[in-house]
Tab-separated table of C-alpha atoms in Angstrom:
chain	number	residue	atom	x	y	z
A	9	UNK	CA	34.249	-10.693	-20.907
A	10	UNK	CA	31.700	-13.217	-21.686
A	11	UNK	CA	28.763	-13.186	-19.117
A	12	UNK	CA	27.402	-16.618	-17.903
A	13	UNK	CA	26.063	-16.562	-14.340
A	14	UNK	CA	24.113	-13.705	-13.039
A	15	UNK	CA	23.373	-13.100	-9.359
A	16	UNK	CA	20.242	-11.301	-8.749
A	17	UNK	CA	20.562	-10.015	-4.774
A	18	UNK	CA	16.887	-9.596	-3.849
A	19	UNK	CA	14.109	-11.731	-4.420
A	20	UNK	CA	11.125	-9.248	-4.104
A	21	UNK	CA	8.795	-8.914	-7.119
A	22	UNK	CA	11.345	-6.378	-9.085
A	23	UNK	CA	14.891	-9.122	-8.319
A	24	UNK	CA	12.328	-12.392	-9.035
A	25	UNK	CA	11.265	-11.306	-12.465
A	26	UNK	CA	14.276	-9.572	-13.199
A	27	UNK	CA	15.826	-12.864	-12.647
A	28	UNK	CA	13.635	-15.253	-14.246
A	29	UNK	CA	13.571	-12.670	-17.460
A	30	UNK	CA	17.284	-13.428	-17.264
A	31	UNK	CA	16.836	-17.360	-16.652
A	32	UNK	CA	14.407	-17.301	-19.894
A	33	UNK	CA	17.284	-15.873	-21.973
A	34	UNK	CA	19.363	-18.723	-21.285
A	35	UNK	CA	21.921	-17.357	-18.228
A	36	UNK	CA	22.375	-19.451	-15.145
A	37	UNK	CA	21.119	-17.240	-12.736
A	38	UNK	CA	21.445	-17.331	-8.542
A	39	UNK	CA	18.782	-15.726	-7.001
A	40	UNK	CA	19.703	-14.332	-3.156
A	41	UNK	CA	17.190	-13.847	-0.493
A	42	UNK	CA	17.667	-12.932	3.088
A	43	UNK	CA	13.854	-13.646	4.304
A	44	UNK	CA	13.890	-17.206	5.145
A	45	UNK	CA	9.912	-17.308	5.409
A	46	UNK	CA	9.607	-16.211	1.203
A	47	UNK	CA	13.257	-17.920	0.213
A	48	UNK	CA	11.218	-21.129	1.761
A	49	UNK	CA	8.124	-20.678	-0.052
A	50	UNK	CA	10.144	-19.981	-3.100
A	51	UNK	CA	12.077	-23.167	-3.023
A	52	UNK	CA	8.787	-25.421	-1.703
A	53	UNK	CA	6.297	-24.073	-4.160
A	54	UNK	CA	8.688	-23.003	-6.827
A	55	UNK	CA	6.279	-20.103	-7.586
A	56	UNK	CA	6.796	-16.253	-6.332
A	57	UNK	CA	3.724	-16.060	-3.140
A	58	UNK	CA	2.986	-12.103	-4.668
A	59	UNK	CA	3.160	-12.822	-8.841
A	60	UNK	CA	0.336	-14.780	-10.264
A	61	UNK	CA	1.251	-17.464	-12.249
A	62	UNK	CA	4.750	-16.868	-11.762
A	63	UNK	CA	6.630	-20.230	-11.962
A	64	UNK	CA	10.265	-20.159	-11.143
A	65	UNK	CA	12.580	-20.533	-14.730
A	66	UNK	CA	14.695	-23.887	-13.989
A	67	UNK	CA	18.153	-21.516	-14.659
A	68	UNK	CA	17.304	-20.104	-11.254
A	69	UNK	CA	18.924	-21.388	-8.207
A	70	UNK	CA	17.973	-20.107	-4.662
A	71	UNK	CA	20.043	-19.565	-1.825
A	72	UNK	CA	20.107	-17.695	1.779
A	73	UNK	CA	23.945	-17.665	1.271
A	74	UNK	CA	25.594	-14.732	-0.230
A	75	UNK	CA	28.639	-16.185	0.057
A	76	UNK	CA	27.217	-18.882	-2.306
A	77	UNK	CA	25.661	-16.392	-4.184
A	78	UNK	CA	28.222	-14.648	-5.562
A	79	UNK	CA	30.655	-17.278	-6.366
A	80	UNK	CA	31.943	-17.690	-9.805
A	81	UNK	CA	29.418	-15.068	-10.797
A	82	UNK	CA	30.079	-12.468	-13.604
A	83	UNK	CA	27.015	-10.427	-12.542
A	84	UNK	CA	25.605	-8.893	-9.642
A	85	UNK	CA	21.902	-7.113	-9.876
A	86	UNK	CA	21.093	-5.409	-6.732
A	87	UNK	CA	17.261	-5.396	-6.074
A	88	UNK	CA	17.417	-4.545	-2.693
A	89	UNK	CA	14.669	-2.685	-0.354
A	90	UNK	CA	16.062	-1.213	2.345
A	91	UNK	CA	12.888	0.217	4.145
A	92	UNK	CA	14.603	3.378	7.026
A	93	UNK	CA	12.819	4.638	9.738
A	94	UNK	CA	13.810	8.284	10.629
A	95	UNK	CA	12.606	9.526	14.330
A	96	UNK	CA	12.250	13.427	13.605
């Protein structure tokens, strides 16, 4: 199986240059975030708020939707931080 479009889910520092090292090699990559505050500042500024200099590859597409996400895809990256709270 030939691999086209990657889905990175997570678009922390680790999923954002993860995808965008992918994006630079030429894949069309779909980059999922579930925080609308940095998915917005991703899409308005087109630069990641917590990497300097970090311009967004044009291969990378953002969405909120992980329905959209992972359509068609042939990939999925999980860079996911689930941060748990245990009451002891």
């Amino acid at each position: 199986m030939k691999i086209n479009n990657i889905t990175v889910l997570g678009a922390g520092i680790w999923g954002s240059v993860i995808a965008q090292h992918l994006a630079q090699k030429g894949y069309s990559v779909r980059l999922w975030e579930y925080n609308e505050q940095l998915l917005n500042v991703l899409k308005t500024m087109g630069r990641h708020p917590n990497i300097p200099n970090f311009k967004l590859h044009d291969n990378l597409r953002l969405t909120g939707d992980v329905a959209e996400a992972v359509k068609d895809t042939d990939l999925i990256i999980f860079v996911i931080f689930l941060k748990i709270s245990l009451a002891i």
